[in-house]
Structures are given as structure tokens and as C-alpha cells.
Short mmCIF file of C-alpha atoms in Angstrom, two decimals:
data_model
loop_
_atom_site.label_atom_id
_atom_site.label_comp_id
_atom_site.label_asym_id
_atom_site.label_seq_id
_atom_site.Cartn_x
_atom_site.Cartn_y
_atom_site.Cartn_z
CA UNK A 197 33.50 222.18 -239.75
CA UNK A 198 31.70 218.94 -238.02
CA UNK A 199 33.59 218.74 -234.49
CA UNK A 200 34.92 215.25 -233.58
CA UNK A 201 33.81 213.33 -230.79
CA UNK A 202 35.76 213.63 -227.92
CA UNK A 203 35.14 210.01 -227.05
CA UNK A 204 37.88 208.42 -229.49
CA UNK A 205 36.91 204.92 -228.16
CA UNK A 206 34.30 204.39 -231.09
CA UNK A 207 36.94 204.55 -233.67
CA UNK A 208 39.32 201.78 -231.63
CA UNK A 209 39.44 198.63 -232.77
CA UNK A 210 37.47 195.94 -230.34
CA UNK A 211 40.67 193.84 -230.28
CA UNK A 212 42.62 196.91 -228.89
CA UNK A 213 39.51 198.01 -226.45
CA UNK A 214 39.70 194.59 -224.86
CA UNK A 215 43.51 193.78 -224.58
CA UNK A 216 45.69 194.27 -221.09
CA UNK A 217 48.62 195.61 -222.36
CA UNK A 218 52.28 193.88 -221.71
CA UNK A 219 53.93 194.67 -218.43
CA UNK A 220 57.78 194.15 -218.96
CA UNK A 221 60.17 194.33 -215.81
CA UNK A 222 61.27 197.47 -214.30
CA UNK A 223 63.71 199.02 -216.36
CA UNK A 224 65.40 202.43 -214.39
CA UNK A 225 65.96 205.43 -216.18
CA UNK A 226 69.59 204.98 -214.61
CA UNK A 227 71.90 202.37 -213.81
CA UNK A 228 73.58 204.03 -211.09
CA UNK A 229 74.02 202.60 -208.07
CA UNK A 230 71.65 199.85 -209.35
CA UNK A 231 71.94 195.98 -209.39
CA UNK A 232 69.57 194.70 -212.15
CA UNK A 233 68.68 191.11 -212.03
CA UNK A 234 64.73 191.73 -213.11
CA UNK A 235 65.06 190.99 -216.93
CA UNK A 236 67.30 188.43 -217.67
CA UNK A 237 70.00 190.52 -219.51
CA UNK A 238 73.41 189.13 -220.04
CA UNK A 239 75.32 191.07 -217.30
CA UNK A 240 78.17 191.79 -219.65
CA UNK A 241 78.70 194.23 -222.30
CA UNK A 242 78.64 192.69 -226.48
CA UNK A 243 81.54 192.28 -227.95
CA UNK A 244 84.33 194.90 -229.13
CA UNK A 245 83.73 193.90 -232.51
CA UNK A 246 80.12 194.78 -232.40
CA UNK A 247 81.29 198.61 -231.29
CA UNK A 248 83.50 198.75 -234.22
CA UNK A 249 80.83 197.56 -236.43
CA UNK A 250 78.75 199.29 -235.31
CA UNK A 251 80.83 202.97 -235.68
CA UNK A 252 81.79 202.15 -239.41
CA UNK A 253 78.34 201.70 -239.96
CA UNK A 254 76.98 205.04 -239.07
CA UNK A 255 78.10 206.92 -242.17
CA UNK A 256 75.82 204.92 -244.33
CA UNK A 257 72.63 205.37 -242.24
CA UNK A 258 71.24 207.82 -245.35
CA UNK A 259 70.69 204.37 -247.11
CA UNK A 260 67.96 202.02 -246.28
CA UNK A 261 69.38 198.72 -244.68
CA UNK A 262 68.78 195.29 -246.65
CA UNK A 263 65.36 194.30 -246.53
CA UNK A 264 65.78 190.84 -247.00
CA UNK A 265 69.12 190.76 -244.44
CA UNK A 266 70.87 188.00 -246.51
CA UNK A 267 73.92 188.77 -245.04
CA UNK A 268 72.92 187.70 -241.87
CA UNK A 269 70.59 185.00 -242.71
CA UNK A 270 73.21 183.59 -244.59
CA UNK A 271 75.46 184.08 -241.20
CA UNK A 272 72.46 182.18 -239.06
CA UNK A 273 71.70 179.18 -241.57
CA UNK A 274 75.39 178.79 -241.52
CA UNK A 275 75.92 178.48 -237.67
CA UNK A 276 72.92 176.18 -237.30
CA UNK A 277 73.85 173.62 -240.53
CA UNK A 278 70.65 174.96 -242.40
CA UNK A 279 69.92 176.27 -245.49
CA UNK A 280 69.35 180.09 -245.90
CA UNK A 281 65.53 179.35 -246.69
CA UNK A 282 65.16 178.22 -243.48
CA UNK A 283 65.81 181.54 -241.59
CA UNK A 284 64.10 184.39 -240.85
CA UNK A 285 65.12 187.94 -239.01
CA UNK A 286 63.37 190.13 -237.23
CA UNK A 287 63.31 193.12 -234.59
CA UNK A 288 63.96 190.78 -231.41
CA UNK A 289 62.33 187.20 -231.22
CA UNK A 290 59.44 189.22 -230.24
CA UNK A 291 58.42 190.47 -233.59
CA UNK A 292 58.97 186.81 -235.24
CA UNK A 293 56.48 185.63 -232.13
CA UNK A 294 54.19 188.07 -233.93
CA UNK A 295 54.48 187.39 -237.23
CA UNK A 296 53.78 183.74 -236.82
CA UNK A 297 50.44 184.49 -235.28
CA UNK A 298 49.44 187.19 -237.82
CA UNK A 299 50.18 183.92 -240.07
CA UNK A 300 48.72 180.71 -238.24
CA UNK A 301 46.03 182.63 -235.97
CA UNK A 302 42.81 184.29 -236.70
CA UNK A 303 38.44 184.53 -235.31
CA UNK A 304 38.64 180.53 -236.04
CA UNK A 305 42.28 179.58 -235.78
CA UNK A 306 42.98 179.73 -231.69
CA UNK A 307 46.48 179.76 -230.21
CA UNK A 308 47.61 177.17 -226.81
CA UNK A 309 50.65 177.87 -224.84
CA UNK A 310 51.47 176.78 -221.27
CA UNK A 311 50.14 178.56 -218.38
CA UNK A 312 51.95 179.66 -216.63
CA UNK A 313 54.67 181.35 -219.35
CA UNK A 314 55.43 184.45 -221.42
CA UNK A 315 53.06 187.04 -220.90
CA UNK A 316 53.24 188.16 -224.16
CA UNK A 317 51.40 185.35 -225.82
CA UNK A 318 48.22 186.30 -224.37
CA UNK A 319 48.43 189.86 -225.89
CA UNK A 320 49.20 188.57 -229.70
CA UNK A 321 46.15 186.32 -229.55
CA UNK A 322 44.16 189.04 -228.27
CA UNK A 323 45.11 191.33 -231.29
CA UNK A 324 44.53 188.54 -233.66
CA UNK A 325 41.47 188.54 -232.36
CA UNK A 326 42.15 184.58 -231.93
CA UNK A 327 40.94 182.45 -229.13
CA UNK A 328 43.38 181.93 -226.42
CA UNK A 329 43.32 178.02 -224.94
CA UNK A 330 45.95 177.44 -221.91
CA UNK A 331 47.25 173.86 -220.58
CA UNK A 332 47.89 174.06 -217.26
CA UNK A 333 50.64 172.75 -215.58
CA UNK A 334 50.27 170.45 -212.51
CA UNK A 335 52.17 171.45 -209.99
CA UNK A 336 55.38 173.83 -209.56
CA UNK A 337 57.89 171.34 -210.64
CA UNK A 338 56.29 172.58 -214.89
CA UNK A 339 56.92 169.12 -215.93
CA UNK A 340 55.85 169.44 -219.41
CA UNK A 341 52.08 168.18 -219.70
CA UNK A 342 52.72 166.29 -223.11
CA UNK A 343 49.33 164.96 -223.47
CA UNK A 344 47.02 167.73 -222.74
CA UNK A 345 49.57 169.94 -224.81
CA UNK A 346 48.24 167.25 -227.74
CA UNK A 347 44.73 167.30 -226.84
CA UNK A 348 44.59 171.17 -227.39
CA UNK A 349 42.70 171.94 -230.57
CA UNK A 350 44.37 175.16 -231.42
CA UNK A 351 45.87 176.03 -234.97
CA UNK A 352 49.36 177.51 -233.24
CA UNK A 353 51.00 176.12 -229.82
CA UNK A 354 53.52 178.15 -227.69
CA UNK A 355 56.29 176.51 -225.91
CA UNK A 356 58.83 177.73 -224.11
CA UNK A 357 62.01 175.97 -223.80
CA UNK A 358 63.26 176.72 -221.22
CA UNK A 359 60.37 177.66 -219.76
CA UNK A 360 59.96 180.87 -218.06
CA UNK A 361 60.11 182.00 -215.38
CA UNK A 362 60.78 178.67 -214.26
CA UNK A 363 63.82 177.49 -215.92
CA UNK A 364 62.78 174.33 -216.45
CA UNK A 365 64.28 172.54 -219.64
CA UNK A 366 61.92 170.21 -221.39
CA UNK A 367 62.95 166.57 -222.97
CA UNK A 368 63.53 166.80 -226.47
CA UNK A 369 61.99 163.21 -226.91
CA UNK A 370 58.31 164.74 -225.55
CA UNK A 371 58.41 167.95 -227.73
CA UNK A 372 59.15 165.39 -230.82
CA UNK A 373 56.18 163.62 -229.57
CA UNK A 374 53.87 167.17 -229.32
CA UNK A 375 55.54 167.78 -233.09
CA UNK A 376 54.38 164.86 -234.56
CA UNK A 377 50.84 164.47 -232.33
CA UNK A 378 49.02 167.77 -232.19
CA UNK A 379 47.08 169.01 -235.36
CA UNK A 380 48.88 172.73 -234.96
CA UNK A 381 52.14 174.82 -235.60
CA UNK A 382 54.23 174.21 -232.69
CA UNK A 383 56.17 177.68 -231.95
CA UNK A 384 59.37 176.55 -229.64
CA UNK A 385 60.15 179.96 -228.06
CA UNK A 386 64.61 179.51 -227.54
CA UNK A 387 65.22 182.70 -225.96
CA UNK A 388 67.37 180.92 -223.74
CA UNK A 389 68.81 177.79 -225.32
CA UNK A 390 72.33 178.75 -225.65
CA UNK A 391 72.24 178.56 -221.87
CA UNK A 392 70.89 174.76 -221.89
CA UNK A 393 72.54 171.32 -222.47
CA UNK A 394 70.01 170.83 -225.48
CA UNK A 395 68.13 172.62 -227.94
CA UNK A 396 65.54 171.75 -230.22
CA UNK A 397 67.32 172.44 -233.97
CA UNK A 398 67.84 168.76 -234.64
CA UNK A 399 63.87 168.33 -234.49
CA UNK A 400 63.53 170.69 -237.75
CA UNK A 401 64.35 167.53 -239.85
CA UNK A 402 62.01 165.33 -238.22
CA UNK A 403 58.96 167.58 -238.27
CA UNK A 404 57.52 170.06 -240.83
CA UNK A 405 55.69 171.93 -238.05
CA UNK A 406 57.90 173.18 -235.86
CA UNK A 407 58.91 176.86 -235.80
CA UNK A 408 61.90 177.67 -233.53
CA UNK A 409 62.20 181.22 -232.19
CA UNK A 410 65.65 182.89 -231.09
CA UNK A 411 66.73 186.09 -229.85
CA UNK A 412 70.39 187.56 -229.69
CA UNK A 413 68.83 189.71 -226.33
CA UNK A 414 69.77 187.23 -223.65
CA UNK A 415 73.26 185.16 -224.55
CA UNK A 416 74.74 188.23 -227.25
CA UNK A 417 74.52 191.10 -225.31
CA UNK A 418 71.86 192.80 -227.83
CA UNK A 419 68.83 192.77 -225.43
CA UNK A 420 69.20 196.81 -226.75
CA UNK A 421 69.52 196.03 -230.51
CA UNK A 422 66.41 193.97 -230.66
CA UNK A 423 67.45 191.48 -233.11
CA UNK A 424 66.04 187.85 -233.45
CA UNK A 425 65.18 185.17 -235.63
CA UNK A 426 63.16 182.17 -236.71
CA UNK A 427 64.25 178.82 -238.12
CA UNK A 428 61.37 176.28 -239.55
CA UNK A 429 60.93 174.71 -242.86
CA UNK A 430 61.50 176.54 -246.03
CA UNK A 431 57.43 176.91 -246.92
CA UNK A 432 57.01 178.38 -243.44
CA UNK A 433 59.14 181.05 -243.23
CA UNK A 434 58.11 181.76 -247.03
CA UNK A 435 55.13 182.44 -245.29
CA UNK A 436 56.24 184.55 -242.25
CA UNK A 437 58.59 186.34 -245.01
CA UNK A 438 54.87 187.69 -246.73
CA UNK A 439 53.72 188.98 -243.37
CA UNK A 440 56.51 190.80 -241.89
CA UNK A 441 57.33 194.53 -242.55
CA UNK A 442 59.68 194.79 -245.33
CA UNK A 443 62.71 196.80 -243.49
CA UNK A 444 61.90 194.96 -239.77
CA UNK A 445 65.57 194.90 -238.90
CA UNK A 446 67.83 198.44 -239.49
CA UNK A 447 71.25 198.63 -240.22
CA UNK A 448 72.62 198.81 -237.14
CA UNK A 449 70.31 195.93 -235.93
CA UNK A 450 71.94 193.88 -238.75
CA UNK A 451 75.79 194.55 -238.19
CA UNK A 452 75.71 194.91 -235.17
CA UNK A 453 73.86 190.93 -234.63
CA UNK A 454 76.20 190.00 -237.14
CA UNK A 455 79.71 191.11 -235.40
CA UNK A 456 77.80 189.27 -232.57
CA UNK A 457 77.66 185.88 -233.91
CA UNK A 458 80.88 185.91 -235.41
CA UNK A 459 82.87 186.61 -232.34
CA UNK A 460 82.35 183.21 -231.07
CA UNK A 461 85.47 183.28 -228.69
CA UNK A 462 83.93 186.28 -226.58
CA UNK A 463 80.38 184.76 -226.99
CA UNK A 464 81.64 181.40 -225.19
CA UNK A 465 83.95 182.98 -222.23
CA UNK A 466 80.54 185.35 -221.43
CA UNK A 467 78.29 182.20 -221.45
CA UNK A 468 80.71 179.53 -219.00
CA UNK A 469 80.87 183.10 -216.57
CA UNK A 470 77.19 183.05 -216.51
CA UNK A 471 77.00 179.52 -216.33
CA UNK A 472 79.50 179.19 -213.48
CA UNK A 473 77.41 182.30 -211.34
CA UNK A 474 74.35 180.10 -212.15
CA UNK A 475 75.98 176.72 -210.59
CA UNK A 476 77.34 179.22 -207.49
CA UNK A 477 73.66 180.33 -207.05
CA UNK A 478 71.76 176.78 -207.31
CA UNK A 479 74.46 176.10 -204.60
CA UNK A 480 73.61 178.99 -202.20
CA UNK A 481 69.98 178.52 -202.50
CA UNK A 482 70.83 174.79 -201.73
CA UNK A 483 72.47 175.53 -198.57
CA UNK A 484 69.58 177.92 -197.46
CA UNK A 485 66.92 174.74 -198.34
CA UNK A 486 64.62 177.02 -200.77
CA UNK A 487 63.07 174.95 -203.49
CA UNK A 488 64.60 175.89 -206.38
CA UNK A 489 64.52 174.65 -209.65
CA UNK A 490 67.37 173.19 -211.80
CA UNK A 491 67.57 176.20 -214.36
CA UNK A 492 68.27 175.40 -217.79
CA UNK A 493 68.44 179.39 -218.23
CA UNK A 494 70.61 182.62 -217.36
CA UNK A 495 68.33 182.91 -214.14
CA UNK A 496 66.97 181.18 -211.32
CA UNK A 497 63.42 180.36 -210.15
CA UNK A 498 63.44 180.24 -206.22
CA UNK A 499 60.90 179.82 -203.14
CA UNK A 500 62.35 182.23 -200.21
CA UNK A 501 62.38 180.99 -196.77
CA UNK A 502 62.02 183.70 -193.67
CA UNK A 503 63.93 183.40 -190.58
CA UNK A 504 60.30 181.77 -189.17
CA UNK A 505 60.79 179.14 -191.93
CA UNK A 506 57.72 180.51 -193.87
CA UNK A 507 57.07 180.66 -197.40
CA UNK A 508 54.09 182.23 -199.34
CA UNK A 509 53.56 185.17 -201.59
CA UNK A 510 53.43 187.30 -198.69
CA UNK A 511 57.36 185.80 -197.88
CA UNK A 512 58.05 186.00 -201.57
CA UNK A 513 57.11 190.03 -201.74
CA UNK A 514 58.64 190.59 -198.68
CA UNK A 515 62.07 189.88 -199.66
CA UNK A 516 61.15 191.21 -203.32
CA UNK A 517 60.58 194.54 -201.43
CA UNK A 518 63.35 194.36 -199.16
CA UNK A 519 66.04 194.12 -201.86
CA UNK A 520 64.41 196.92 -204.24
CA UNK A 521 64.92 199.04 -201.28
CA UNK A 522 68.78 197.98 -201.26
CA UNK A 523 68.39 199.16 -205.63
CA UNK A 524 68.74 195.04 -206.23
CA UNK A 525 66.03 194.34 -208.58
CA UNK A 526 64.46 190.85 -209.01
CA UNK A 527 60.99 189.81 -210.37
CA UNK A 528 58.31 188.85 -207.94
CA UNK A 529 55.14 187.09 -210.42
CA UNK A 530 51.89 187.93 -208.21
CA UNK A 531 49.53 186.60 -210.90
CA UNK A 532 49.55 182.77 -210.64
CA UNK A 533 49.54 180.41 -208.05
CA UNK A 534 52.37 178.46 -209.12
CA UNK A 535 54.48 181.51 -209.29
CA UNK A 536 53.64 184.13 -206.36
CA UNK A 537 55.41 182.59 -203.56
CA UNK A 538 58.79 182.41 -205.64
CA UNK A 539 61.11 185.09 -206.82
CA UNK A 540 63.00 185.08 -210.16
CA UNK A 541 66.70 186.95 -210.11
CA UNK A 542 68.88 187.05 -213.28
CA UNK A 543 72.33 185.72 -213.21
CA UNK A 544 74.43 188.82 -212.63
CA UNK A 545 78.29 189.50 -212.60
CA UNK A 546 80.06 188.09 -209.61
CA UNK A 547 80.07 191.35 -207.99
CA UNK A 548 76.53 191.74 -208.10
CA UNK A 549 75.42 188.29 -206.82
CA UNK A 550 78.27 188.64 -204.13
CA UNK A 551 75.94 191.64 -202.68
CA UNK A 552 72.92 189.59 -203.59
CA UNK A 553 73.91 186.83 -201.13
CA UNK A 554 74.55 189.52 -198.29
CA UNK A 555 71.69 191.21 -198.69
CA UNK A 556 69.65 188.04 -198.75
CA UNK A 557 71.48 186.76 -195.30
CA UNK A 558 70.99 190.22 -193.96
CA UNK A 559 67.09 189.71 -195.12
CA UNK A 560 66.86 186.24 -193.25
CA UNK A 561 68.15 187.13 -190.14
#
């Protein structure tokens, strides 16, 4: 019998040779004695209703869930005043990122997004084997850069809105303006928008190109589920529907998303908590004079100060050190210049920012 190679690296595709894989935050095989701001989770649990879902569910897991999830489509289209057509599901926003460049992006089709911004884009364009072009931003305010975002010539543009990990909320008047202006699908990434004053919905009637991405992980209490979904004109998610993996959502997934959405009572008392710990923190940050950006999401974007009065990544990593050491995890970005002097923390429970704060006075002193 011929032996194979031991070198397996001649059968891998060049796409997957070249790629840097995704880094996500630190996520601790325990929660235990642990305060986890690094990911941006909703500090409180979902909804009863989604446990008892959920546990009537489990005796039909021998049967294959709906492949088409109408029943929560038709839930979506519903809450947003659109038609079911214009809906799509899929396993976390993530996977309907993916889909729409396996649709919009190949060799000759290249993707734009804002740099910096989700890490993940990067990684889809290199499996697509697609060309990657990035618009800078100017400075560390991420003001959106409307008319280089234009001038890209890319088939597929990313935008985040909010944009991470600043926070930042873009005007809906300028992303119009991208819509109608640049020659490209423009992908408006929402995984926070039910924790800003405006989202970008109403712009589905005014432009044919725009795809808008959501994810139940952040506001919903489902970051564990993995559930998200896409809203764009009828003839594009037709298209995204041909692409994706026929059972991308399970059972589970679906129920459980669907108890979420309906329980719109618990769904608003979570968000005004996390809303009110986000106005407590822009005011403590305030008071300590670190530059900190008005966050449009469930976390906040901030420069750290020493007791010298310094600031720099060095200043940045210090205090991102000091507070891992205390089991308070926050997210330190090394990799850009407009980022590695800052520190991002999610919005926690009361409790949890209460020690934040101390430990952060304790760090300063």
C-alpha cells in the first residue's frame, strides 16, 4: 500500500495555507470567581421563557429542525415591518457575514471594510480567496470616512454600526449616501444596534444594496445559542438563501431565538440596566479625564491615564494586566495604532463594574 506523505500541507488549500486564523477574546473554562467584561456579552441571563422553550423542545431533537425556519423568519419580518422575503437566519450573525461573501466575493470581486474593525472580515476574504481593500480612518475619534468608503472599488463593503471596538455610532444620512454612491453591496454589520438611538432598517426602502446583519448574541442573551440574521431586499437574500447550508440553525437555536424575541418586556428592562451601567461608566471615566468615546454600544472604548498622567500602549497593557490579575477581564487591541493605547471593557452588572471602579482607583494610585 503507497504510504502518504507525512507533509499534509500539499493537499491544503492555498487560501487556508495563507490565512491567520480568528483570535476571539479570552473565554475561561470557568466563571468562578471571574468578572468577564472581554466579549461584550449581555451580563444577564435570557429570558425564563427561553428555558421553558427550550426544555419542551428536547423530546423532539430525533427530528431534523425546519430548514427554512419560517417560524422565526416570520417572527423577525414581523418585528422589523418587513416582509418574510426579506429575512434570513443563520448560526450567529457570523455565519450570515459568511454567506454574503461566499455570494458577492470571489479572485475578481474584492471586499472593503474599515480599518480598524471586526477582525473577522479579514479572514472571510482570505478564504474567498478575494482581495481585501481597507479605508482607513483618520484619527481615533472613527468619524466615518464617507468618501474614501465611496472611492473603494470593491464588489462587497463592511460597515460596522456601531463600530467596534470603538463604539462609535455612524449618521444614518452618510451611510444613505455610501448606499446610493459606491458601485458594491454594502454589508451594515448591527450586532449592536438595539443598544443605539438609531439603526439602519429604514434605509432598506431607499436602497436595493444594503444588507443588514443582526445577531441575538449581544442584546438577547444568546451569545451561546449562536443565532442571527440578515435583512436586505427580497432578490438578495434569495441569493444568500442558495448559499447557506440547508439546516444552519438547529432546533434549539430556533426556539430558543424565538422565546427571545417574543419576551419583549424582559428584553427592554435588560437593555435600560445596561444602558444605565453604560451612562454610570461614561461618567466615571469622565471624572478620571480618559478620552473616551460616546458609545453607541453595550461597552466602552477608553484611553487609561497612570497616576504619572501617561497614556500609551505600554499604560493601556499595564492596567489590562493589572486587572486580569484581579480575574477582571477586559480587551487590550495591540494591533493598530488607533487602538493599542485604549482598553475596551463590556458593560457588566452593577456588581461587577462596582469592583471594576475599585480596582481601577486601586490601579491609579
Amino acid at each position: 500500500m503507497k504510504k502518504v506523505s507525512e507533509d499534509l500541507s500539499k493537499f491544503v488549500s492555498s487560501a487556508i495555507l495563507s490565512r491567520k486564523a480568528y483570535v476571539p477574546g479570552f473565554q475561561p473554562p470557568s466563571l468562578k470567581g471571574l468578572i468577564k467584561l472581554n466579549t461584550n456579552e449581555n451580563p444577564f441571563p435570557p429570558s425564563p421563557t427561553v428555558s421553558e422553550t427550550v426544555l419542551n423542545e428536547i423530546t423532539h431533537l430525533n427530528l431534523y429542525p425546519d430548514p427554512h425556519s419560517r417560524d422565526l423568519r416570520n417572527l423577525i419580518a414581523n418585528k422589523h415591518n418587513l416582509s418574510c422575503n426579506q429575512v434570513i437566519v443563520g448560526n450567529g450573525s457570523d455565519d450570515l457575514l459568511n454567506l454574503c461573501v461566499r455570494t458577492f466575493a470571489d479572485s475578481a470581486r474584492p471586499l472593503g471594510m474599515l480599518e480598524p474593525s471586526y477582525s473577522l472580515y479579514p479572514i472571510l476574504s482570505s478564504l474567498q480567496g478575494s482581495r481585501l481593500e481597507k479605508v482607513n480612518f483618520k484619527d481615533d475619534q472613527f468619524l466615518l470616512p464617507v468618501d474614501e468608503v465611496i472611492a473603494s472599488k470593491v464588489n462587497l463593503f463592511f460597515l460596522t454600526n456601531p463600530h467596534a471596538p470603538s463604539g462609535r455610532s455612524f449618521d444614518q444620512n452618510e451611510i444613505l449616501r455610501i448606499a446610493n454612491q459606491i458601485n458594491a453591496i454594502l454589508v451594515i454589520d448591527e450586532a449592536y444596534a438595539d443598544f443605539a438611538t438609531y439603526n439602519s432598517i429604514p434605509l432598506l426602502k431607499q436602497a436595493k444594496n444594503i444588507v443588514i446583519t443582526r445577531t441575538l448574541s449581544k442584546s438577547y442573551s444568546l451569545a451561546g445559542a449562536r443565532v442571527g440574521y440578515a435583512l436586505a431586499h427580497p432578490e438578495v437574500i434569495d441569493l444568500l438563501d442558495g448559499v447557506r447550508e440547508v439546516y444552519n440553525l438547529d432546533k434549539m437555536a430556533q426556539v430558543a431565538a424565538h422565546a427571545a424575541l417574543t419576551d419583549n418586556i424582559y428584553f427592554e428592562a435588560c437593555r435600560q440596566k445596561v444602558l444605565a451601567e453604560r451612562d454610570r461608566a461614561n461618567l466615571f471615566f469622565s471624572k478620571l479625564g480618559w478620552r473616551t468615546i460616546e458609545s453607541q454600544a453595550n461597552f466602552i472604548f477608553t484611553e487609561p491615564i497612570d497616576s504619572k498622567g501617561n497614556s500609551s500602549e505600554e499604560v493601556a497593557f499595564a492596567l489590562f494586566e493589572f486587572l486580569q490579575n484581579k480575574n477582571i477581564h477586559v480587551r487590550h487591541f495591540s494591533n493598530h495604532r488607533l487602538t493599542d493605547s485604549k482598553i475596551r471593557i463590556s458593560i457588566g452588572t452593577s456588581e461587577h463594574m462596582d469592583i471594576l471602579y475599585e480596582s481601577i482607583n486601586e490601579w491609579k494610585r
